[in-house]
Short mmCIF file of C-alpha atoms in Angstrom, two decimals:
data_model
loop_
_atom_site.label_atom_id
_atom_site.label_comp_id
_atom_site.label_asym_id
_atom_site.label_seq_id
_atom_site.Cartn_x
_atom_site.Cartn_y
_atom_site.Cartn_z
CA MET A 1 97.98 141.06 118.23
CA LYS A 2 99.25 140.11 115.30
CA ASN A 3 100.79 143.37 114.22
CA GLU A 4 101.92 142.66 118.02
CA LEU A 5 103.96 139.51 117.53
CA LEU A 6 104.90 140.61 113.75
CA ILE A 7 106.45 143.97 114.67
CA THR A 8 107.67 142.38 117.96
CA LEU A 9 109.74 139.63 115.61
CA ARG A 10 110.71 142.59 113.21
CA ASP A 11 112.07 144.31 115.88
CA LEU A 12 114.28 142.04 117.25
CA LEU A 13 115.82 140.28 114.16
CA HIS A 14 117.82 140.99 111.82
CA THR A 15 116.21 139.53 109.11
CA ARG A 16 113.31 137.65 107.08
CA ALA A 17 115.12 134.30 107.84
CA GLU A 18 115.37 135.12 111.29
CA VAL A 19 111.80 135.86 111.45
CA VAL A 20 110.76 132.63 108.97
CA GLN A 21 112.62 130.87 111.30
CA ALA A 22 112.04 131.99 114.99
CA ILE A 23 107.79 131.81 113.94
CA GLY A 24 108.55 127.64 112.88
CA VAL A 25 110.57 127.84 116.26
CA MET A 26 107.78 129.10 118.04
CA ARG A 27 104.84 127.06 116.37
CA GLU A 28 107.35 123.31 117.78
CA PHE A 29 107.25 125.00 121.42
CA LEU A 30 103.79 125.67 121.42
CA THR A 31 103.17 122.22 120.53
CA LYS A 32 105.62 120.88 122.67
CA SER A 33 103.44 122.83 125.15
CA PHE A 34 100.04 122.64 124.56
CA PHE A 35 100.06 118.72 123.35
CA ALA A 36 102.99 116.88 124.21
CA LEU A 37 103.05 118.05 127.74
CA GLY A 38 98.49 119.18 128.17
CA GLU A 39 99.69 122.29 129.22
CA GLN A 40 96.02 123.59 128.89
CA SER A 41 98.36 127.25 128.67
CA VAL A 42 102.20 127.85 128.30
CA GLU A 43 103.99 127.06 131.55
CA TYR A 44 107.54 129.10 129.64
CA GLU A 45 109.97 127.69 132.30
CA LYS A 46 108.83 124.46 131.76
CA VAL A 47 109.19 123.55 128.39
CA ILE A 48 113.12 125.54 128.04
CA GLY A 49 113.18 123.19 130.92
CA LEU A 50 112.22 120.52 128.76
CA TYR A 51 114.50 121.55 125.41
CA LYS A 52 117.16 121.81 127.57
CA LYS A 53 117.30 118.66 128.96
CA GLU A 54 116.19 117.15 125.63
CA GLY A 55 119.16 118.88 123.94
CA SER A 56 117.42 121.10 121.22
CA ASP A 57 119.43 122.49 118.71
CA VAL A 58 121.73 125.88 120.32
CA SER A 59 119.68 128.68 117.93
CA ASP A 60 116.31 127.59 118.47
CA VAL A 61 117.22 127.67 122.98
CA ARG A 62 118.30 131.43 122.29
CA VAL A 63 115.74 132.13 119.78
CA LEU A 64 113.13 130.88 122.64
CA GLU A 65 115.07 132.90 124.87
CA MET A 66 115.68 136.29 123.54
CA LEU A 67 111.12 136.18 122.60
CA PRO A 68 109.89 138.03 125.64
CA ARG A 69 107.84 136.10 128.07
CA ASP A 70 104.72 137.99 128.18
CA ILE A 71 104.25 136.91 124.84
CA TRP A 72 103.69 133.36 125.07
CA HIS A 73 100.23 133.69 127.06
CA GLN A 74 98.37 134.87 123.95
CA PHE A 75 97.99 131.96 122.66
CA LYS A 76 95.47 129.29 122.58
CA LYS A 77 95.29 125.62 121.92
CA ASP A 78 93.15 125.74 119.43
CA SER A 79 94.72 128.51 117.17
CA PHE A 80 98.17 129.10 117.70
CA ASN A 81 98.71 127.94 114.06
CA ASP A 82 96.52 130.03 112.98
CA VAL A 83 98.18 133.04 114.30
CA LEU A 84 101.51 132.10 113.43
CA ASP A 85 100.05 131.04 109.58
CA MET A 86 98.85 135.16 109.76
CA VAL A 87 102.12 136.01 110.65
CA LEU A 88 103.60 134.12 107.97
CA GLN A 89 101.15 136.10 105.39
CA GLU A 90 101.81 139.63 107.16
CA LEU A 91 105.05 139.14 106.72
CA ASP A 92 105.12 139.85 103.74
CA THR A 93 103.82 143.37 103.04
CA VAL A 94 107.27 143.99 105.91
CA PRO A 95 109.54 146.17 103.81
CA THR A 96 112.31 143.94 103.01
CA LEU A 97 116.03 144.64 101.18
CA PRO A 98 116.81 141.76 99.32
CA ILE A 99 120.77 142.13 99.66
CA THR A 100 123.47 139.79 98.07
CA VAL A 101 126.95 140.11 99.37
CA PRO A 102 130.40 138.14 99.11
CA ILE A 103 130.19 135.41 102.62
CA SER A 104 128.29 134.60 105.29
CA PHE A 105 128.38 137.21 107.90
CA ASN A 106 127.27 136.20 111.37
CA VAL A 107 124.55 136.66 113.54
CA GLN A 108 127.05 140.33 115.32
CA GLN A 109 127.36 141.20 111.63
CA LEU A 110 124.60 141.08 110.44
CA SER A 111 122.82 142.52 113.69
CA ALA A 112 125.70 146.06 112.73
CA LEU A 113 125.21 145.62 109.12
CA SER A 114 120.73 146.16 110.24
CA GLU A 115 121.67 148.72 112.46
CA TRP A 116 123.32 150.33 109.75
CA VAL A 117 120.65 150.36 107.39
CA ARG A 118 117.85 150.71 109.91
CA SER A 119 119.17 154.42 110.90
CA GLU A 120 121.00 155.37 107.07
CA ILE A 121 118.08 153.48 104.92
CA LYS A 122 115.22 152.78 106.25
CA SER A 123 113.89 151.76 109.47
CA GLU A 124 111.65 148.85 110.68
CA ILE A 125 112.98 147.24 107.61
CA LEU A 126 114.11 143.85 106.95
CA LEU A 127 117.32 142.46 105.00
CA ASP A 128 116.78 139.19 102.84
CA VAL A 129 120.49 137.93 103.01
CA THR A 130 122.20 135.54 100.01
CA VAL A 131 125.65 134.92 100.01
CA ASP A 132 127.09 134.82 96.18
CA PRO A 133 130.64 134.85 96.22
CA GLU A 134 130.93 135.49 92.98
CA ILE A 135 130.39 139.47 93.41
CA ILE A 136 133.93 139.31 95.47
CA ALA A 137 132.82 142.00 97.16
CA GLY A 138 130.09 145.21 98.30
CA CYS A 139 127.28 144.11 97.06
CA ARG A 140 124.02 143.72 95.06
CA PHE A 141 120.24 144.95 96.09
CA VAL A 142 117.01 144.97 94.31
CA TRP A 143 115.12 148.73 96.48
CA ASN A 144 111.45 149.19 94.14
CA ASN A 145 112.18 146.37 92.37
CA THR A 146 115.61 147.47 90.44
CA LEU A 147 118.59 145.47 90.24
CA HIS A 148 121.39 147.84 91.29
CA ASP A 149 124.71 145.72 91.82
CA PHE A 150 127.56 148.12 93.44
CA SER A 151 130.43 144.99 93.32
CA LEU A 152 134.19 144.73 92.55
CA HIS A 153 132.60 142.03 90.04
CA ARG A 154 130.62 144.67 88.22
CA TYR A 155 133.17 146.54 88.54
CA ILE A 156 135.80 144.69 87.01
CA ARG A 157 133.09 144.18 84.70
CA ASP A 158 133.22 148.11 83.65
CA ASN A 159 136.68 148.64 83.47
CA HIS A 160 137.55 144.79 81.04
CA GLU A 161 138.73 146.90 78.46
CA SER A 162 141.79 148.75 80.27
CA LEU A 163 142.22 145.56 82.28
CA GLN A 164 142.92 144.22 79.54
CA ASN A 165 144.92 145.99 77.88
CA THR A 166 146.65 146.64 81.20
CA VAL A 167 146.95 142.44 81.67
CA VAL A 168 148.00 142.01 77.69
CA ASP A 169 150.71 145.39 77.30
CA ILE A 170 152.36 143.41 80.68
CA LEU A 171 152.16 139.49 79.34
CA ASN A 172 153.82 141.23 75.94
CA LYS A 173 156.45 142.99 78.06
CA GLN A 174 157.36 139.40 79.88
CA SER A 175 157.79 137.67 76.19
CA GLU A 176 160.36 140.43 74.63
CA ALA A 177 161.70 139.79 77.89
CA ARG A 178 162.01 135.84 76.93
CA GLU A 179 163.38 136.96 73.62
CA LYS A 180 166.01 138.93 74.30
CA THR A 181 167.24 137.08 76.78
CA ASN A 182 166.77 133.39 74.45
CA THR A 183 168.57 135.03 72.16
CA MET B 1 49.38 -2.05 68.96
CA ASP B 2 52.72 -2.94 70.65
CA THR B 3 54.10 -2.33 67.96
CA THR B 4 52.02 1.13 67.34
CA HIS B 5 52.90 2.05 70.42
CA ALA B 6 56.70 0.81 70.67
CA LEU B 7 57.10 3.77 68.02
CA THR B 8 54.78 6.56 69.63
CA ALA B 9 56.74 6.41 72.49
CA LEU B 10 60.22 6.33 70.10
CA VAL B 11 58.50 9.36 68.35
CA GLN B 12 57.59 10.63 71.67
CA ASN B 13 61.36 9.93 72.43
CA VAL B 14 62.76 11.53 69.80
CA THR B 15 60.54 15.02 70.05
CA ALA B 16 61.34 14.70 73.79
CA VAL B 17 64.99 15.02 72.66
CA PRO B 18 66.30 17.96 72.03
CA LEU B 19 67.80 19.73 68.75
CA THR B 20 70.94 20.61 69.29
CA PRO B 21 72.92 17.54 70.48
CA VAL B 22 71.30 15.91 67.92
CA ILE B 23 73.31 18.72 65.57
CA LEU B 24 76.92 18.29 66.74
CA GLY B 25 76.57 14.26 66.78
CA ILE B 26 76.46 15.02 63.05
CA LEU B 27 78.78 16.96 62.55
CA LEU B 28 81.26 15.20 65.04
CA LEU B 29 80.41 12.53 62.69
CA LEU B 30 81.43 14.32 59.47
CA PHE B 31 84.60 15.41 60.71
CA ALA B 32 85.47 12.22 61.37
CA ALA B 33 84.61 10.75 58.08
CA VAL B 34 87.08 13.99 56.56
CA LEU B 35 90.13 12.96 58.81
CA PHE B 36 90.14 9.43 57.59
CA ILE B 37 90.24 10.96 53.98
CA PHE B 38 93.30 12.83 54.29
CA ILE B 39 95.25 10.92 56.29
CA PHE B 40 94.23 8.08 53.47
CA LEU B 41 95.60 9.97 50.72
CA VAL B 42 98.65 10.97 52.79
CA ARG B 43 99.54 7.61 52.40
CA LEU B 44 98.93 7.22 48.74
CA SER B 45 100.54 9.76 48.39
CA ALA B 46 104.16 8.05 50.06
CA ARG B 47 103.39 5.40 48.37
CA PHE B 48 103.56 6.28 45.23
CA LYS B 49 106.61 8.40 45.18
CA GLU B 50 107.79 4.95 46.28
CA ALA B 51 107.00 3.31 42.87
CA ILE B 52 108.70 5.78 40.94
CA TYR B 53 111.76 5.95 42.56
CA PRO B 54 114.06 2.71 41.85
CA ALA B 55 113.59 3.60 37.74
CA HIS B 56 115.24 7.12 38.34
CA GLU B 57 118.15 5.35 40.19
CA TYR B 58 118.58 2.55 37.35
CA ALA B 59 119.20 5.53 35.08
CA ARG B 60 121.33 7.53 37.24
CA LYS B 61 123.75 4.65 37.56
CA GLU B 62 124.01 3.09 33.93
CA ALA B 63 125.12 7.20 33.08
CA GLU B 64 127.88 6.64 35.62
CA LYS B 65 128.53 3.34 34.33
CA LYS B 66 128.63 4.97 30.65
CA ALA B 67 131.08 7.78 31.98
CA GLN B 68 133.14 5.73 33.53
CA GLN B 69 133.97 3.68 30.07
CA ILE B 70 134.57 6.67 28.13
CA VAL B 71 137.32 7.89 30.53
CA SER B 72 139.03 4.93 30.08
CA ASP B 73 139.19 4.68 27.37
CA ALA B 74 140.09 8.09 26.66
CA HIS B 75 143.61 7.18 29.00
CA GLU B 76 143.55 4.17 26.74
CA GLN B 77 144.43 6.06 23.00
CA ALA B 78 146.60 8.94 25.93
CA ARG B 79 149.11 5.89 26.72
CA SER B 80 149.28 4.89 22.81
CA ILE B 81 149.85 8.32 21.85
CA ARG B 82 152.57 9.19 23.78
CA ALA B 83 154.31 6.34 22.91
CA GLN B 84 154.10 6.71 19.26
CA ALA B 85 156.13 10.48 19.85
CA GLU B 86 158.44 8.97 22.06
CA MET B 87 159.41 6.37 19.55
CA ASN B 88 159.11 9.53 16.78
CA ALA B 89 161.32 11.62 18.40
CA GLY B 90 164.30 9.32 19.05
CA GLU B 91 164.48 8.82 15.44
CA LEU B 92 164.52 12.70 15.08
CA LEU B 93 167.03 13.03 17.65
CA VAL B 94 169.83 9.93 16.41
CA ALA B 95 169.33 11.86 12.08
CA ARG B 96 169.57 15.27 14.24
CA LYS B 97 173.24 14.34 15.97
CA ARG B 98 174.80 12.62 12.22
CA GLU B 99 173.59 15.85 10.70
CA LEU B 100 176.07 17.65 13.72
CA ASN B 101 178.83 15.77 13.16
CA ALA B 102 179.25 15.73 9.37
CA PHE B 103 179.00 19.80 9.77
CA ASP B 104 180.92 19.81 11.91
CA GLU B 105 184.21 18.09 10.18
CA SER B 106 184.13 20.36 6.71
CA HIS B 107 184.25 23.73 8.85
CA ARG B 108 187.28 22.27 10.72
CA LYS B 109 189.19 21.98 8.04
CA GLU B 110 187.86 25.01 6.44
CA LEU B 111 188.44 26.62 9.03
CA GLU B 112 192.36 25.42 9.30
CA GLU B 113 192.77 27.08 6.22
CA LEU B 114 191.95 29.85 6.65
CA ALA B 115 193.84 30.55 10.24
CA ASN B 116 197.36 29.64 7.69
CA GLU B 117 196.29 32.25 5.34
CA ALA B 118 195.49 34.76 8.21
CA LYS B 119 199.29 33.94 9.44
CA VAL B 120 200.46 35.14 6.28
CA LEU B 121 199.02 38.00 6.06
CA LEU B 122 199.99 39.13 9.21
CA GLN B 123 203.21 38.80 9.00
CA LYS B 124 203.26 41.33 5.95
CA HIS B 125 201.22 43.83 7.55
CA LYS B 126 203.47 44.05 9.98
CA GLU B 127 206.68 44.20 8.76
CA THR B 128 204.72 47.48 7.27
CA ILE B 129 203.19 48.48 11.07
CA GLY B 130 206.92 49.40 11.63
CA GLN B 131 207.57 51.01 7.97
CA LEU B 132 204.60 54.19 9.30
CA ALA B 133 204.58 53.57 12.46
CA GLU B 134 208.82 55.92 12.62
CA HIS B 135 207.65 58.67 9.67
CA SER B 136 204.82 59.31 11.85
CA THR B 137 206.28 59.80 15.06
CA ALA B 138 208.75 61.81 12.94
CA ASP B 139 206.38 64.19 11.50
CA PHE B 140 204.32 64.49 15.21
CA LYS B 141 207.45 66.34 16.92
CA GLN B 142 207.32 68.68 13.84
CA HIS B 143 203.56 69.23 14.10
CA VAL B 144 203.90 69.40 18.06
CA ALA B 145 206.95 71.87 17.36
CA ASP B 146 205.72 73.81 15.18
CA MET B 147 201.76 74.46 17.11
CA VAL B 148 204.03 75.44 20.38
CA ALA B 149 205.59 78.54 17.94
CA VAL B 150 202.73 79.33 17.44
CA VAL B 151 201.22 79.42 20.77
CA GLU B 152 203.77 81.75 22.30
CA LYS B 153 203.95 83.81 19.63
CA GLU B 154 199.66 84.51 19.86
CA SER B 155 200.91 84.42 23.60
CA ASP B 156 203.14 87.48 22.87
CA SER B 157 200.56 89.30 20.65
CA LEU B 158 197.54 88.70 23.18
CA LYS B 159 199.75 89.97 26.33
CA GLN B 160 200.94 93.53 24.17
CA MET B 161 197.11 93.70 23.55
CA MET B 162 195.67 92.92 26.94
CA ASN B 163 198.26 95.75 27.85
CA GLN B 164 197.10 98.00 25.27
CA GLU B 165 193.24 97.97 26.59
CA GLY B 166 194.02 98.09 30.16
CA GLU B 167 196.03 101.06 29.08
CA ALA B 168 192.83 102.57 27.45
CA LEU B 169 190.14 101.51 29.87
CA LYS B 170 192.35 102.99 32.66
CA GLY B 171 192.52 106.28 30.77
CA ALA B 172 188.45 106.05 30.34
CA LEU B 173 188.10 105.55 33.42
CA SER B 174 189.55 107.92 35.86
CA GLU B 175 188.15 110.11 32.60
CA MET B 176 185.18 108.84 33.97
CA ALA B 177 185.76 109.28 37.82
CA GLY B 178 186.60 113.23 36.89
CA ASN B 179 183.77 113.24 34.84
CA LEU B 180 180.84 111.68 38.17
CA LYS B 181 183.09 114.72 40.79
CA GLN B 182 181.92 117.37 39.25
CA GLU B 183 178.71 116.04 38.68
CA GLN B 184 178.22 115.29 42.25
CA ILE B 185 180.08 118.61 42.70
CA ASN B 186 177.50 119.85 41.05
CA VAL B 187 174.30 117.52 42.57
CA ALA B 188 175.52 118.84 45.57
CA LYS B 189 175.56 122.93 45.10
CA LYS B 190 171.98 122.11 43.25
CA TYR B 191 170.42 120.35 46.48
CA ALA B 192 171.84 122.67 49.12
CA ALA B 193 170.69 125.67 47.13
CA GLN B 194 167.01 123.53 47.76
CA PHE B 195 167.27 122.56 51.22
CA GLU B 196 168.59 126.57 52.13
CA LYS B 197 166.01 127.60 50.33
CA GLU B 198 163.01 124.90 51.30
CA LEU B 199 164.81 125.54 55.41
CA GLU B 200 164.10 129.66 55.27
CA ARG B 201 160.59 128.76 53.96
CA GLU B 202 159.81 126.21 57.11
CA LEU B 203 161.10 128.66 58.92
CA ALA B 204 158.88 131.53 57.07
CA GLU B 205 156.58 129.05 58.64
CA VAL B 206 157.17 128.58 61.93
CA GLN B 207 157.12 131.81 62.50
CA GLU B 208 153.69 132.43 60.57
CA ALA B 209 152.69 129.42 63.25
CA ILE B 210 154.64 131.41 65.65
CA ALA B 211 152.96 134.67 65.10
CA ALA B 212 149.31 132.55 64.75
CA TYR B 213 149.68 131.49 68.84
CA ARG B 214 151.08 133.52 70.13
CA GLN B 215 147.92 136.13 68.72
CA GLN B 216 145.40 132.68 69.65
CA ARG B 217 147.25 132.88 73.14
CA LEU B 218 147.27 136.83 73.05
CA ALA B 219 143.12 136.53 72.43
CA ILE B 220 142.14 133.57 74.73
CA VAL B 221 144.06 135.78 77.36
CA ASP B 222 141.52 138.90 76.27
CA ARG B 223 138.92 137.12 76.77
CA GLU B 224 139.57 135.05 79.58
CA ILE B 225 141.12 138.51 81.70
CA VAL B 226 137.99 139.05 83.30
CA HIS B 227 137.32 135.39 85.51
CA LEU B 228 141.33 135.69 85.83
CA VAL B 229 141.33 138.99 87.43
CA GLU B 230 137.89 138.30 88.98
CA ALA B 231 139.12 135.06 90.16
CA VAL B 232 142.49 136.56 91.31
CA THR B 233 140.82 139.41 93.27
CA GLN B 234 139.25 136.61 95.12
CA THR B 235 141.45 134.73 96.09
CA VAL B 236 144.02 137.95 97.22
CA LEU B 237 140.72 139.58 98.79
CA ASN B 238 139.25 136.57 100.95
CA LYS B 239 142.32 135.95 102.00
CA THR B 240 143.90 139.45 103.18
CA ILE B 241 139.94 140.92 104.05
CA SER B 242 138.36 139.99 107.87
CA ILE B 243 134.63 139.48 108.25
CA GLU B 244 134.23 143.22 109.20
CA GLU B 245 136.26 144.83 106.58
CA HIS B 246 133.46 142.87 104.02
CA ARG B 247 130.93 144.40 106.56
CA ASP B 248 132.08 148.00 106.41
CA MET B 249 132.51 147.82 102.07
CA VAL B 250 129.23 146.70 102.57
CA GLN B 251 128.10 149.64 104.34
CA GLN B 252 129.90 151.56 101.43
CA ALA B 253 128.03 149.96 98.50
CA LEU B 254 125.03 150.72 100.60
CA SER B 255 126.11 154.48 101.34
CA ALA B 256 127.50 155.47 97.73
CA ALA B 257 123.83 153.42 96.69
CA LYS B 258 122.32 156.17 99.21
CA LYS B 259 124.92 159.47 98.03
CA GLN B 260 123.42 158.71 94.41
CA GLY B 261 119.51 158.88 95.83
CA VAL B 262 118.62 155.47 94.98
CA PHE B 263 116.53 154.96 98.10
CA ASN B 264 115.05 158.22 97.58
CA VAL B 265 112.82 156.56 94.33
#
């Protein structure tokens, strides 16, 4: 069950952060179902109705609605925490692409990027996205414990001498023009 | 037999009386005796004092009488001495007055004689002084005329000398002014040359400083140019590139990595 749950989450979601968030939301959902409502099995509609009534976080509700309904019948009151802990542990074994991007992408952009990565680079992979505006454009990622920098920041650094020469030439020309104007 | 009984009864009574009241009675008797002796001694002392007092008072009164007698005798002697002295003084005053009258008479005559002699002498001197005064006035006038002539002569001489000195001073001042003017011109030329030299040196230093500053600024620009380009690019790209274009650039980067064989390892 644990592998099936992890595979389901991996296939449904795109980033490691989304999977961790989903596991947290599921834990809260199951706790509410078994202990707050005192149910012996998960009554999905009843619990989701309670979520909506209480005005819970929209993203939490979206995650819950995205999950297949039959997944909930596999959980028991006295074992669901152990199962979810196990999924969190096995998440480390899932192939992950740590990638740094210049801006924060929304769900649609992450989904598109993830699909491209799964089709072009490796299927069954999760993105581990970090945002760093300093890279300006492009991305930086780790693959097989090696950092690969394909950012504009790296490009500028690699070509800083030619950039310096260009800018100094421009400044010198401006200075000469200003001196001529003054004289 | 009765006496014996009586003594026996007395002894029995005495022996029957307690000891302490007897002692208290004896002590009271002794106290009364001491008090009586004290009062007797006090009265005796008062009488003794009364017996001594009259002799002392008598001696004091005798002394006062003697003192009054001595004072009275002294007053009498003083009056006698003063009367004798007044008599002597009167006699002396009369004798002195007689002497003075005799002295005045003798001197009055002498003074009259002296006054007559003085009148004669004064008349003689008056005549002599008149003659002398006429001679002295003529001499004084002549002397004054001589003095005026000498002063006028000296004044002309002094005037001439002052004119000569003034001309000489004028010439000297004119010469000095010419020298001073030439010296000023020389100093001005000297300082102008120094100033020009200093100005050229300052100018060279300023130009060097400007060149150094420019080099320093250029060095800073060199160092900061990468950050500058990055900041400008970041700002420009964030304003001009959409989120889709950013994602495309990420995909292009990953695609380039794939072409380089990064993911084959």
